[in-house]
Coordinates of C-alpha atoms in Angstrom, one line a residue:
X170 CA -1.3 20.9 -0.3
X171 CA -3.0 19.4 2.5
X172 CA -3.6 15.9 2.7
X173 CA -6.9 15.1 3.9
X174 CA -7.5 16.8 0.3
X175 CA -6.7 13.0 -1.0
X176 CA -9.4 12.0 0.2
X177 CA -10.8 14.1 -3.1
X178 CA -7.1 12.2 -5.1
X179 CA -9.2 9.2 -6.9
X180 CA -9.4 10.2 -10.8
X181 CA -11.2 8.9 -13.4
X182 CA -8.1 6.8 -14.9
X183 CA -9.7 3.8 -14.4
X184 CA -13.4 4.3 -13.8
X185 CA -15.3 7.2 -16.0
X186 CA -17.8 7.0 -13.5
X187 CA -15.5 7.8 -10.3
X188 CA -14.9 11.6 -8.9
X189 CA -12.2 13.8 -10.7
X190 CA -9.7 15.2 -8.7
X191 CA -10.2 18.2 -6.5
X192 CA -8.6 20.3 -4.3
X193 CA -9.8 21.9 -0.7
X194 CA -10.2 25.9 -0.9
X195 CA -7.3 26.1 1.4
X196 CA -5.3 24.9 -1.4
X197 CA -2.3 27.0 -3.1
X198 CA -3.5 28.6 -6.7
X199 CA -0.6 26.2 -7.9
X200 CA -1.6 23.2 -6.6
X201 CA -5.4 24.1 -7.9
X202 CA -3.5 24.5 -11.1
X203 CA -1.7 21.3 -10.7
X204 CA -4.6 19.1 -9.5
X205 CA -6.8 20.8 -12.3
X206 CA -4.4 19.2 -15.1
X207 CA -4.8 16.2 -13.3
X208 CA -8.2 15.6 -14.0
X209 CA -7.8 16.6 -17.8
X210 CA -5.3 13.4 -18.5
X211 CA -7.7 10.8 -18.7
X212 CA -6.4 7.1 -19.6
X213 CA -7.3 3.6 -20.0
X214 CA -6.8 0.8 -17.3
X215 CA -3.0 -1.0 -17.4
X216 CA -5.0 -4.2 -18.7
X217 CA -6.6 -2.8 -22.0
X218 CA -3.6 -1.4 -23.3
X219 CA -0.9 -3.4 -25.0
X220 CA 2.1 -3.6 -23.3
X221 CA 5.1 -2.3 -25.5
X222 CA 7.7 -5.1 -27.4
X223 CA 10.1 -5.9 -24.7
X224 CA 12.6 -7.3 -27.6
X225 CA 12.8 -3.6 -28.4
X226 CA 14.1 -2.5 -25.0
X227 CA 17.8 -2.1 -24.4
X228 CA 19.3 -2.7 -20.6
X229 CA 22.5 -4.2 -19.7
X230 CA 20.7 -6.5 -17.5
X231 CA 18.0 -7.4 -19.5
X232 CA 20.3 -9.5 -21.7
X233 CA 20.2 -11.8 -19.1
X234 CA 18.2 -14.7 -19.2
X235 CA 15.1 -14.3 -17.0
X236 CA 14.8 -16.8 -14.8
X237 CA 11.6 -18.2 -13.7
X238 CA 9.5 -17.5 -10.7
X239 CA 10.2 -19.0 -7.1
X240 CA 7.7 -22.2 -7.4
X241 CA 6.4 -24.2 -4.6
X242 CA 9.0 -26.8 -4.9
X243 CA 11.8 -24.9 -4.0
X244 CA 9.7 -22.6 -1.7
X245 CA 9.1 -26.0 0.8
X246 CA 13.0 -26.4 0.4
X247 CA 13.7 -23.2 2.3
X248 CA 12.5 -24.7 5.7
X249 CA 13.7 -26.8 8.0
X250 CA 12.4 -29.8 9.5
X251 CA 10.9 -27.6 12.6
X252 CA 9.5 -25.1 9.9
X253 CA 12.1 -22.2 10.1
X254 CA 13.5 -20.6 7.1
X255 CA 17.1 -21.4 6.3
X256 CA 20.1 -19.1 6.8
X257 CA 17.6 -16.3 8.0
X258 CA 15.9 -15.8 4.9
X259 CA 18.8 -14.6 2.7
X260 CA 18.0 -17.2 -0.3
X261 CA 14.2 -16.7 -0.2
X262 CA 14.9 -12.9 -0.3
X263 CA 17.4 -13.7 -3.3
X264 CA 15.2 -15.4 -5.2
X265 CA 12.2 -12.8 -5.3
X266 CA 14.7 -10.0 -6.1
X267 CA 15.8 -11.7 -9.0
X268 CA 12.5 -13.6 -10.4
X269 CA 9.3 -13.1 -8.5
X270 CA 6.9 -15.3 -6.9
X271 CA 4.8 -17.9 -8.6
X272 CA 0.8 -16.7 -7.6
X273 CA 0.3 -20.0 -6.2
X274 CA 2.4 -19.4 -3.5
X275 CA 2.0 -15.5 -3.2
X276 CA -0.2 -15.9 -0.2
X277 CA 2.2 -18.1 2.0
X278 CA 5.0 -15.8 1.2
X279 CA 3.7 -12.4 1.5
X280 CA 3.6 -12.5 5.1
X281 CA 6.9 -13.1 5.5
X282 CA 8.2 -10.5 3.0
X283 CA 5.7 -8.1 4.7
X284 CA 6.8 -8.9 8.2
X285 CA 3.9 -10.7 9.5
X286 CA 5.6 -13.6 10.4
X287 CA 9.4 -13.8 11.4
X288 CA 11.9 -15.4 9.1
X289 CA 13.5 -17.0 12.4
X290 CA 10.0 -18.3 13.3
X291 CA 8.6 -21.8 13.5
X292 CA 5.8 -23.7 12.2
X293 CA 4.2 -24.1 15.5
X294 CA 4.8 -20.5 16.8
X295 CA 3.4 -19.1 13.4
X296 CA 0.2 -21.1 14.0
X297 CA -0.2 -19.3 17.9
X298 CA 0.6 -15.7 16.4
X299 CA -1.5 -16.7 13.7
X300 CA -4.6 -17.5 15.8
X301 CA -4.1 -14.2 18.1
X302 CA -3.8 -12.3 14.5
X303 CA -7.3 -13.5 13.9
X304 CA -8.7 -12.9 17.4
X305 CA -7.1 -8.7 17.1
X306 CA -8.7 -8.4 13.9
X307 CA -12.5 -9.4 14.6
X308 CA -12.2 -6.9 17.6
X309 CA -11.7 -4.3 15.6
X310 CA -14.5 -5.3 13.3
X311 CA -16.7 -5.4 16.3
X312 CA -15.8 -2.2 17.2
X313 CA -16.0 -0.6 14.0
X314 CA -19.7 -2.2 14.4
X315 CA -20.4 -0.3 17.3
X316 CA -19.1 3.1 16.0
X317 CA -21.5 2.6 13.1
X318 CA -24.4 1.9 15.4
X319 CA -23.9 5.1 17.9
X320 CA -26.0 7.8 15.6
X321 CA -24.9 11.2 18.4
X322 CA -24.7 12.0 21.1
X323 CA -20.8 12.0 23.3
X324 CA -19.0 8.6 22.9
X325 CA -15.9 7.1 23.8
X326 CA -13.6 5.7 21.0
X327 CA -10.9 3.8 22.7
X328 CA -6.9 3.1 22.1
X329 CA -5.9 -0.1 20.2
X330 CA -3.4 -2.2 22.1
X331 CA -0.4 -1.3 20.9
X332 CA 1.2 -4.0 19.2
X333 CA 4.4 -5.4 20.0
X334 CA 7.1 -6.0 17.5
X335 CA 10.2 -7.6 18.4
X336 CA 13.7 -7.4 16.6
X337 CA 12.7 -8.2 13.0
X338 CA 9.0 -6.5 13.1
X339 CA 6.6 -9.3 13.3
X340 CA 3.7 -8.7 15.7
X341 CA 3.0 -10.6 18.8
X342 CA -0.1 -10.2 20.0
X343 CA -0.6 -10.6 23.5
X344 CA -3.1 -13.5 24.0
X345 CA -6.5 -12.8 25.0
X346 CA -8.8 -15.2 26.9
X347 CA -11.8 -14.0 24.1
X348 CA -13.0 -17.2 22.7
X349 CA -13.7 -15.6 19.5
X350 CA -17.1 -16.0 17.9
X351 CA -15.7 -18.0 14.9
X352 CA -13.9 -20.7 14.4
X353 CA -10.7 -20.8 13.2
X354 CA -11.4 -22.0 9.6
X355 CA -14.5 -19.0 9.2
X356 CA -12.9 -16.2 6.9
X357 CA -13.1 -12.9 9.0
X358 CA -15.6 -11.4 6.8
X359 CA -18.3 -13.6 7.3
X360 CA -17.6 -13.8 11.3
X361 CA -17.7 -10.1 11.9
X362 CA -21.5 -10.2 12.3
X363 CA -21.0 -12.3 15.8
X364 CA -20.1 -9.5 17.9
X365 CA -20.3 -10.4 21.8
X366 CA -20.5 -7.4 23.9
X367 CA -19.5 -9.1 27.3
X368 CA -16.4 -10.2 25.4
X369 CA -13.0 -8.7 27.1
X370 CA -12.3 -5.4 25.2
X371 CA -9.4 -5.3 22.6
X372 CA -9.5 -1.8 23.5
X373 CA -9.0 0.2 26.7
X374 CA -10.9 3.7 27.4
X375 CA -9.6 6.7 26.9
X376 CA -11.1 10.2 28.4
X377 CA -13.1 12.8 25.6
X378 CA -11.2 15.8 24.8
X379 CA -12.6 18.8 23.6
X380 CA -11.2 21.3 20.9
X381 CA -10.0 18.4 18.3
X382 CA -9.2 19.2 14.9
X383 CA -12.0 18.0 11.9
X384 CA -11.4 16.9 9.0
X385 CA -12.2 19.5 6.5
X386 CA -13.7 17.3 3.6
X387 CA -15.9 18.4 0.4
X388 CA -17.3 14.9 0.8
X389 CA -18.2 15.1 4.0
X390 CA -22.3 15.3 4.4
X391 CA -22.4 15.4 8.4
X392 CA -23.9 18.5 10.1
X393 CA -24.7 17.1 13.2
X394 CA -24.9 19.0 16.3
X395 CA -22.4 16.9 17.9
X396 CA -19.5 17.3 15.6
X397 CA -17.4 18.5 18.3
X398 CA -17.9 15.6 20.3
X399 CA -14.2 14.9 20.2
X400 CA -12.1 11.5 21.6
X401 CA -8.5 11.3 22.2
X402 CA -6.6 8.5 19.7
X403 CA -3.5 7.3 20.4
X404 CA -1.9 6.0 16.7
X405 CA -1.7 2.1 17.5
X406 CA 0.3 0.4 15.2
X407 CA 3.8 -0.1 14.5
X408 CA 6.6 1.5 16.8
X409 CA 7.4 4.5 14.6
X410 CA 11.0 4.1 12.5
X411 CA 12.8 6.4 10.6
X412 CA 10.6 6.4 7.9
X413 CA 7.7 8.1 9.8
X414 CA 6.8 11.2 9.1
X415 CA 5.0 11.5 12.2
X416 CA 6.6 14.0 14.5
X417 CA 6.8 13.1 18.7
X418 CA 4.4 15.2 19.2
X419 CA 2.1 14.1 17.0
X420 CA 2.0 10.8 18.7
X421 CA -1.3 11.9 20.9
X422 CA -3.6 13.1 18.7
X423 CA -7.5 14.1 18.6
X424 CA -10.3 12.6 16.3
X425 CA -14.2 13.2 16.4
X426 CA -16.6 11.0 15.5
X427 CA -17.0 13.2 12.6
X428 CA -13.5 11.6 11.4
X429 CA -14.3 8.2 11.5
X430 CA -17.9 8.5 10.1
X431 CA -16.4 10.2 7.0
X432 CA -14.0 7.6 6.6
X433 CA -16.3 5.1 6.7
X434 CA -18.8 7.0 4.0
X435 CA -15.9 7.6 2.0
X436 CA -14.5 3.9 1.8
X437 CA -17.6 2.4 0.7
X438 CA -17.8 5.1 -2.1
X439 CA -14.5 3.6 -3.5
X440 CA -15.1 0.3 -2.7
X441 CA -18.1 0.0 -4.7
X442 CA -16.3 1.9 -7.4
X443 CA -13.1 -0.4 -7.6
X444 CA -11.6 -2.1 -10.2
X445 CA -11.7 -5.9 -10.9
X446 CA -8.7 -6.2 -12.8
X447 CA -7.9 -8.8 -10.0
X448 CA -10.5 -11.5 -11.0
X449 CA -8.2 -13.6 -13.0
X450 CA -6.0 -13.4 -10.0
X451 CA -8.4 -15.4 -7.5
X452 CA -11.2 -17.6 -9.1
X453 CA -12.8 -19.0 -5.8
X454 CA -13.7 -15.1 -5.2
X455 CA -14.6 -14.6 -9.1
X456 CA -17.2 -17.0 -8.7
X457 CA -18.5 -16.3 -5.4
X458 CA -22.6 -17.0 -4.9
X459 CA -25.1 -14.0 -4.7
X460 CA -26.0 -15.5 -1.7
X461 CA -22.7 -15.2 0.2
X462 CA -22.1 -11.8 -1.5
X463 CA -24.9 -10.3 0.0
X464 CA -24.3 -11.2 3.1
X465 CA -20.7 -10.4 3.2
X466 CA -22.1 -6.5 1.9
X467 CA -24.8 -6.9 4.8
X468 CA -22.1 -7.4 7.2
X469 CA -20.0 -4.3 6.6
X470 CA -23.5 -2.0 5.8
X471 CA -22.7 -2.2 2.4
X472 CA -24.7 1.0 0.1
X473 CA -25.6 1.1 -3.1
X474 CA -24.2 -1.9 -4.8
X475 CA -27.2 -3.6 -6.6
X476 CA -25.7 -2.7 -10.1
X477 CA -22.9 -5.1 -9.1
X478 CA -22.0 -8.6 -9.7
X479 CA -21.6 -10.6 -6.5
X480 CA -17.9 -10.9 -7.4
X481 CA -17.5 -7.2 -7.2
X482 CA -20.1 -7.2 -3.9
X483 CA -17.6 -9.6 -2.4
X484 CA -14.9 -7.5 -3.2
X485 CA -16.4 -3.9 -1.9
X486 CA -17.2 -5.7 1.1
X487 CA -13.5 -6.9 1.9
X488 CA -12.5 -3.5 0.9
X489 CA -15.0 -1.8 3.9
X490 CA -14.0 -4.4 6.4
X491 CA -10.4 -4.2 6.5
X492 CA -10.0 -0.1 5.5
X493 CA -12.4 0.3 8.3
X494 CA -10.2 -2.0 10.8
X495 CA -6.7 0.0 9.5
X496 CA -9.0 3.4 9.9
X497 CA -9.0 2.3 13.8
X498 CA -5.7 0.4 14.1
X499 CA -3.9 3.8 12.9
X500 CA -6.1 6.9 13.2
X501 CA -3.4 9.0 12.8
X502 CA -3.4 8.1 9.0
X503 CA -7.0 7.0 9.1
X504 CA -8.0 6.9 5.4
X505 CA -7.3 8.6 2.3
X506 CA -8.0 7.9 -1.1
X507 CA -5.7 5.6 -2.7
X508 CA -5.4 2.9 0.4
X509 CA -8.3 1.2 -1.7
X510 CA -5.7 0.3 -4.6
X511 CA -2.8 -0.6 -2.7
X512 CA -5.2 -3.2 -0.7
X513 CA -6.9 -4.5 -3.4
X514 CA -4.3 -6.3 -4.8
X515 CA -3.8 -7.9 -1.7
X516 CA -7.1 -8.9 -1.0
X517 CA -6.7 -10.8 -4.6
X518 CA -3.8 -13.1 -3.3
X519 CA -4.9 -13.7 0.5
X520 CA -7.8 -15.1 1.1
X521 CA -8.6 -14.9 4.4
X522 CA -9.0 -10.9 5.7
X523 CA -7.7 -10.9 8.8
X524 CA -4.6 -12.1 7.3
X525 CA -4.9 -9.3 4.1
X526 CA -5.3 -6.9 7.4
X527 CA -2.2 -7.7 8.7
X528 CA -0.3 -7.9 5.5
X529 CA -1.3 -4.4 4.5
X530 CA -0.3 -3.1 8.1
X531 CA 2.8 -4.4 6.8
X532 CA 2.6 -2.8 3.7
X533 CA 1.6 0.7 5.3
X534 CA 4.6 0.4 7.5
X535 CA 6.2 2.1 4.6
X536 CA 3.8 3.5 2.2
X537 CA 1.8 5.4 5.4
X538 CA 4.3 8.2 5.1
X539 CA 2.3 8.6 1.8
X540 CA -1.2 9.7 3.3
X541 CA 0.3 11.7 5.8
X542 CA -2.0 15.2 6.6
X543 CA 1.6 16.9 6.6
X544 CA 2.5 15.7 3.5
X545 CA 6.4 15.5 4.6
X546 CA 6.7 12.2 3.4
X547 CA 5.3 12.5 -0.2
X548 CA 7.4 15.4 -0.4
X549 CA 10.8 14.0 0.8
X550 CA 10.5 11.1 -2.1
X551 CA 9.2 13.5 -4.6
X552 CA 12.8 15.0 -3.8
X553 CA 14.3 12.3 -3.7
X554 CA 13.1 11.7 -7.5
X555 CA 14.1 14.9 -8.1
X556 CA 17.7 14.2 -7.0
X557 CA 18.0 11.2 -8.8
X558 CA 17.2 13.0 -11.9
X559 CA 19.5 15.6 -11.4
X560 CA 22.3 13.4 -10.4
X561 CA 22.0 11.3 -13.2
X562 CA 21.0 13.9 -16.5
X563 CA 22.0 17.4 -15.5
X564 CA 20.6 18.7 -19.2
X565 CA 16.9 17.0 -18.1
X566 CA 17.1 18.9 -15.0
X567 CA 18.3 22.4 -16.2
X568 CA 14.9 21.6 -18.7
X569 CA 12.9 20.7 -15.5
X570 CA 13.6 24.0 -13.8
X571 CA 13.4 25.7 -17.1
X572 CA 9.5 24.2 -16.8
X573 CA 9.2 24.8 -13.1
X574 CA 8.8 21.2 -12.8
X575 CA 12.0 19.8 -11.3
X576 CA 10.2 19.5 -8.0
X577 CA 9.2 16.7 -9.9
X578 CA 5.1 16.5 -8.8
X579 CA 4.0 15.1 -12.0
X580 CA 5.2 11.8 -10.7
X581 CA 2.9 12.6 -7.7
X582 CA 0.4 9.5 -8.5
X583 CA 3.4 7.0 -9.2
X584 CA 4.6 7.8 -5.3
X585 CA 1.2 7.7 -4.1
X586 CA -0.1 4.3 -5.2
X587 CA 3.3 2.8 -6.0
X588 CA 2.9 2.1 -10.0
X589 CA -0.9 1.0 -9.6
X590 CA -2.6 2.9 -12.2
X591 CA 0.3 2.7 -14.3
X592 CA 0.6 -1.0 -14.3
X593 CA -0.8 -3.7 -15.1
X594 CA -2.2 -5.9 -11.7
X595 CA 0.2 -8.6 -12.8
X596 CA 3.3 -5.8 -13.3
X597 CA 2.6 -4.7 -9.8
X598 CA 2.7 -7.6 -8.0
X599 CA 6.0 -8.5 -9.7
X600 CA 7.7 -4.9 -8.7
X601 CA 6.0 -5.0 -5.4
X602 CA 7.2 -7.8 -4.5
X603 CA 11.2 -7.0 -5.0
X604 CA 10.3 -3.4 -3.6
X605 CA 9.1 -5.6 -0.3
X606 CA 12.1 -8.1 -0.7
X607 CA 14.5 -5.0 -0.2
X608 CA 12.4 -3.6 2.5
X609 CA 12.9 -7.2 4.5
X610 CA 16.0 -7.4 3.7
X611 CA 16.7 -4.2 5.4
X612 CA 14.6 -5.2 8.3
X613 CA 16.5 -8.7 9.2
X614 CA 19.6 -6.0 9.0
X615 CA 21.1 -8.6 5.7
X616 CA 24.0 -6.9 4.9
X617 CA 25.8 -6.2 1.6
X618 CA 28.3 -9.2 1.7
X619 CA 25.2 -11.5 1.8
X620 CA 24.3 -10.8 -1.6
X621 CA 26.6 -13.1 -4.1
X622 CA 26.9 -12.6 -7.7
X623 CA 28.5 -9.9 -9.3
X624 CA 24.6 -8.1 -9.6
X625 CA 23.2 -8.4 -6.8
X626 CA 26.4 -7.0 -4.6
X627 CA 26.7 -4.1 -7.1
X628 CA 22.9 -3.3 -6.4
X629 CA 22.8 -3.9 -2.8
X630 CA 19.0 -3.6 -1.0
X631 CA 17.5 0.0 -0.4
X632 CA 14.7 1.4 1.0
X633 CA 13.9 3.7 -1.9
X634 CA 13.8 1.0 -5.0
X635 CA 10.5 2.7 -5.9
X636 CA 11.9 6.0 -5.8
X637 CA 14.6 4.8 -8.6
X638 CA 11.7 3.3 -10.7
X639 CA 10.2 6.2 -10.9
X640 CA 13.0 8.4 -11.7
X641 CA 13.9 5.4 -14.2
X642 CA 10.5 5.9 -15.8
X643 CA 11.2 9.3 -16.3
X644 CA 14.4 9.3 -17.6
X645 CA 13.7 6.7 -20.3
X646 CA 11.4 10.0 -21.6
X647 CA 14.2 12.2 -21.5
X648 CA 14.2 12.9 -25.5
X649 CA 10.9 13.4 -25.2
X650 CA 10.7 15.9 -22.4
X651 CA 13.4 18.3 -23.3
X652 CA 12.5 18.3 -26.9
X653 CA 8.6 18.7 -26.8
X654 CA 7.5 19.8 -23.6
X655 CA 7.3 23.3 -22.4
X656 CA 5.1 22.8 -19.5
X657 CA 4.8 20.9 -15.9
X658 CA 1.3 19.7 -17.3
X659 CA 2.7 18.4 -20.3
X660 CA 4.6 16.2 -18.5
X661 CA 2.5 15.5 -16.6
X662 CA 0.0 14.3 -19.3
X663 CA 3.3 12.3 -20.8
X664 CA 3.1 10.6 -17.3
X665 CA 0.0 9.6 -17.4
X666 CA 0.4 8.5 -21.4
X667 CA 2.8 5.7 -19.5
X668 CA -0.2 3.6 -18.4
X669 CA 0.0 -0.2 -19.7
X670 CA 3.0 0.8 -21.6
X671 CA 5.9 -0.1 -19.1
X672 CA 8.0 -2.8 -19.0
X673 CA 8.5 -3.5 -15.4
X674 CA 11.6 -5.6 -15.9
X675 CA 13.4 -3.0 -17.6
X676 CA 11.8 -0.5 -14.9
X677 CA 13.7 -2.9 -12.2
X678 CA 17.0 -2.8 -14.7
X679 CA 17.3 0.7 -15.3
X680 CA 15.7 0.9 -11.5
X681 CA 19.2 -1.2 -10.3
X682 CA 21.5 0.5 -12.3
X683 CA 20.5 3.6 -10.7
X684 CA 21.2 2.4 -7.7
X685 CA 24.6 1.3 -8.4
X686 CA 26.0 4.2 -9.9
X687 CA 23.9 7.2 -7.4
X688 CA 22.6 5.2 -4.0
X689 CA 26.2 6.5 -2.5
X690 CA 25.5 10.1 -3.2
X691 CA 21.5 10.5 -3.0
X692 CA 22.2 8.7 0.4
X693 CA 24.5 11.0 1.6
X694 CA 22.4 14.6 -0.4
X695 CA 19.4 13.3 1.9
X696 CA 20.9 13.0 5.1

């Protein structure tokens, strides 16, 4: 099972047109086996199937009356005069645990469940991070330009600044004396095309090395001669936490240009190819010109895209600009197939893409460990799930091993891209957005007595929510497993059945009553 194989882990679940799965020769006969039945359960997108009765679902907490989103309104009463949110963020966090976020305010408060901006922050100070945010991001976009434009031939791919981060993980940018090539009210996208060579570099030199390790990729088309023209990346990013899977020694590693010009090939194959579930979501972008979406694809070196409307031109172009910028910002992780769906979604909601850039560095804090070459991350959840399950209904387990399937991979997609495919857009955001709640929760270190009520202390934040969902989704098939399935593929095929059929409320309530009866023990199984 190794990883950069996902680059090869885009199905046809959505799109008839996009690649099946496949797996690299080096590959176990299992997971062959495994990645074979993948590509057999086809299914139809979240949004054109009907979502099942929720009046029909039973869950202690769902007989409580849903409450309605955080609105604007009561979002501005969470600041202070100066700006800062009150009592650290603990009833903002509250409130989007319990009820969501209304989508007109989604893309002021992403940032701050994502850790962009500080919850202790100020108006002022959020505006002078802000501005530096902007000025980091169109260097990488300049320097992704360059890359592009060097055909062969030995070059020098240089270290990002590492960013700094201080107690509650925001990023402060050291300032540069750049004056950027765009204004500050030109979207990222269209200022990219304004690259200054004499401008101060974002990055700093490093030397070649020789001897790195390639990516070993059926979709990669490059014979040059120069393959082995090799440059030593240092992962930028985030300070790693506990949640890396990244090993100290893995904190120097080696990429050729190879690498990043299969990245790049490979992003604008699935940004052309991605979904636009997400027009409803943002009707400025919806109803873009031709005119603007052509030169937003022009910008990035946009292929192939023609057949599209300029909605979904725009779209593909966002998509190339900022994977490319993470592809640099982290090369450890680079990119894999899949980033394209978690990003999407964000792209939908924040307008601007330096600010989506940061926002899904944010996001990928987490969900990196997921497109990992080692894999150790994806597998540790996939245990996780498997613990869950077996804590919870010993008699599905025993089946599960019966099957050879309590390793539990058939939930494989569901870790990978976090619900996407089996959700609808709308669903996600919604179970995103407590997943991220918890997640900042954890970060400003809010501790179980700050959560009043009776629920919300009995279901204190975790950094695995997602992990109970899916175990949750599982287990509401128990019947169904033991009784009729025989095999790991039938489940899986039972998994994939789920799509547009969930209930993500009832997800989050059998999700939380997981928690309160098992966190205890998994916590103490896993450590």
């Amino acid at each position: 099972m190794k990883a950069l194989r996902r680059i090869q882990t885009r199905s046809s679940f959505r799109n008839p047109s996009s690649p099946l799965f496949s797996s690299p020769s080096s590959s176990s006969p299992w997971t062959h086996h495994l990645r074979s039945a993948l590509v057999l359960v086809s299914s139809s997108s979240p949004a054109s199937c009907s979502s099942s009765d929720p009046h029909r679902l039973k869950s202690p907490w769902s007989r409580r009356r849903r409450k309605k989103p955080l609105t604007l309104r009561r979002w501005r009463r969470f600041f202070s005069p100066e700006g800062r949110l009150r009592n650290g963020g603990v009833n903002l966090l509250k409130k989007v645990r319990s009820r969501g976020i209304d989508p007109s305010i989604r893309s002021e408060v992403w940032p701050f469940l994502l850790g962009v901006c500080d919850f202790n922050s100020s108006k002022e100070e959020r505006g002078v991070t802000r501005t530096w945010r902007r000025k980091a991001y169109e260097r990488l976009r300049r320097q992704c330009k360059r890359l592009q434009s060097q055909n062969s031939g030995t070059f020098k791919l240089n270290k990002i600044n590492k960013t700094t981060q201080d107690e509650h993980n925001s990023w402060s940018l050291a300032q540069d004396a750049d004056s950027s090539c765009s204004d500050d009210g030109l979207s990222a996208h269209e200022s990219i095309s304004c690259d200054k060579d004499n401008t101060e570099e974002y990055m700093s030199d490093v030397s070649c090395t020789g001897g790195s390790r390639r990516l070993n990729s059926e979709s990669s088309d490059s014979d040059s001669s120069d393959d082995n023209d090799s440059v030593h990346m240092i992962p930028s990013s985030e300070e790693k936490d506990e949640n890396s899977t990244s090993s100290p020694s893995s904190l120097s590693i080696s990429r050729t240009k190879e690498d990043f010009v299969t990245w790049q090939r490979i992003i604008r194959l699935d940004a052309v190819r991605a979904d636009t579930e997400w027009t409803p979501y943002s009707p400025s972008q919806a109803m873009v010109s031709e005119e603007r979406a052509r030169r937003a694809a022009e910008a990035v070196v946009l292929k192939d895209y023609s057949h599209l409307e300029p909605s979904k031109i725009f779209h593909a172009a966002r998509l190339v600009a900022v994977l490319e910028a993470y592809a640099l910002h982290d090369p450890e992780i680079g990119y894999c197939q899949g980033m394209s769906d978690l990003l999407s979604p964000i792209l939908s909601v924040i307008q601007d893409d330096y600010e989506a850039f940061w926002c899904f560095v944010g996001f990928m804090k987490k969900a990196r460990q997921n497109f990992s070459l080692d894999e150790v991350g994806i597998t540790r959840q996939l245990n996780i799930v498997s613990k869950i399950i077996k804590s919870k209904d010993s008699q599905l387990y025993k089946h599960l091993e019966k099957v050879k399937a309590e390793d539990c991979f058939f939930v494989y997609r569901m870790v990978l891209v976090m619900f996407r495919r089996e959700l609808t857009l709308e669903q996600t955001l919604y179970l995103w957005e407590v997943i991220w709640a918890d997640q900042a929760a954890i970060r400003a270190g809010i501790g179980k007595s700050s959560w009043r009520g009776r629920i919300k202390q009995r279901a204190p934040p975790t950094e695995d929510l997602l992990l109970y969902a899916i175990a949750a989704s599982v287990l509401q098939k128990r019947k169904l497993i033991i009784e009729k399935y025989n095999s790991m593929e039938e489940i899986l095929g039972e998994c994939h059945s789920m799509v547009g059929k969930l209930d993500v409320r009832k997800l989050l309530d059998d999700a939380h009553d997981l928690i309160v009866s098992l966190h205890t023990k998994i916590e103490h199984m896993v450590t």
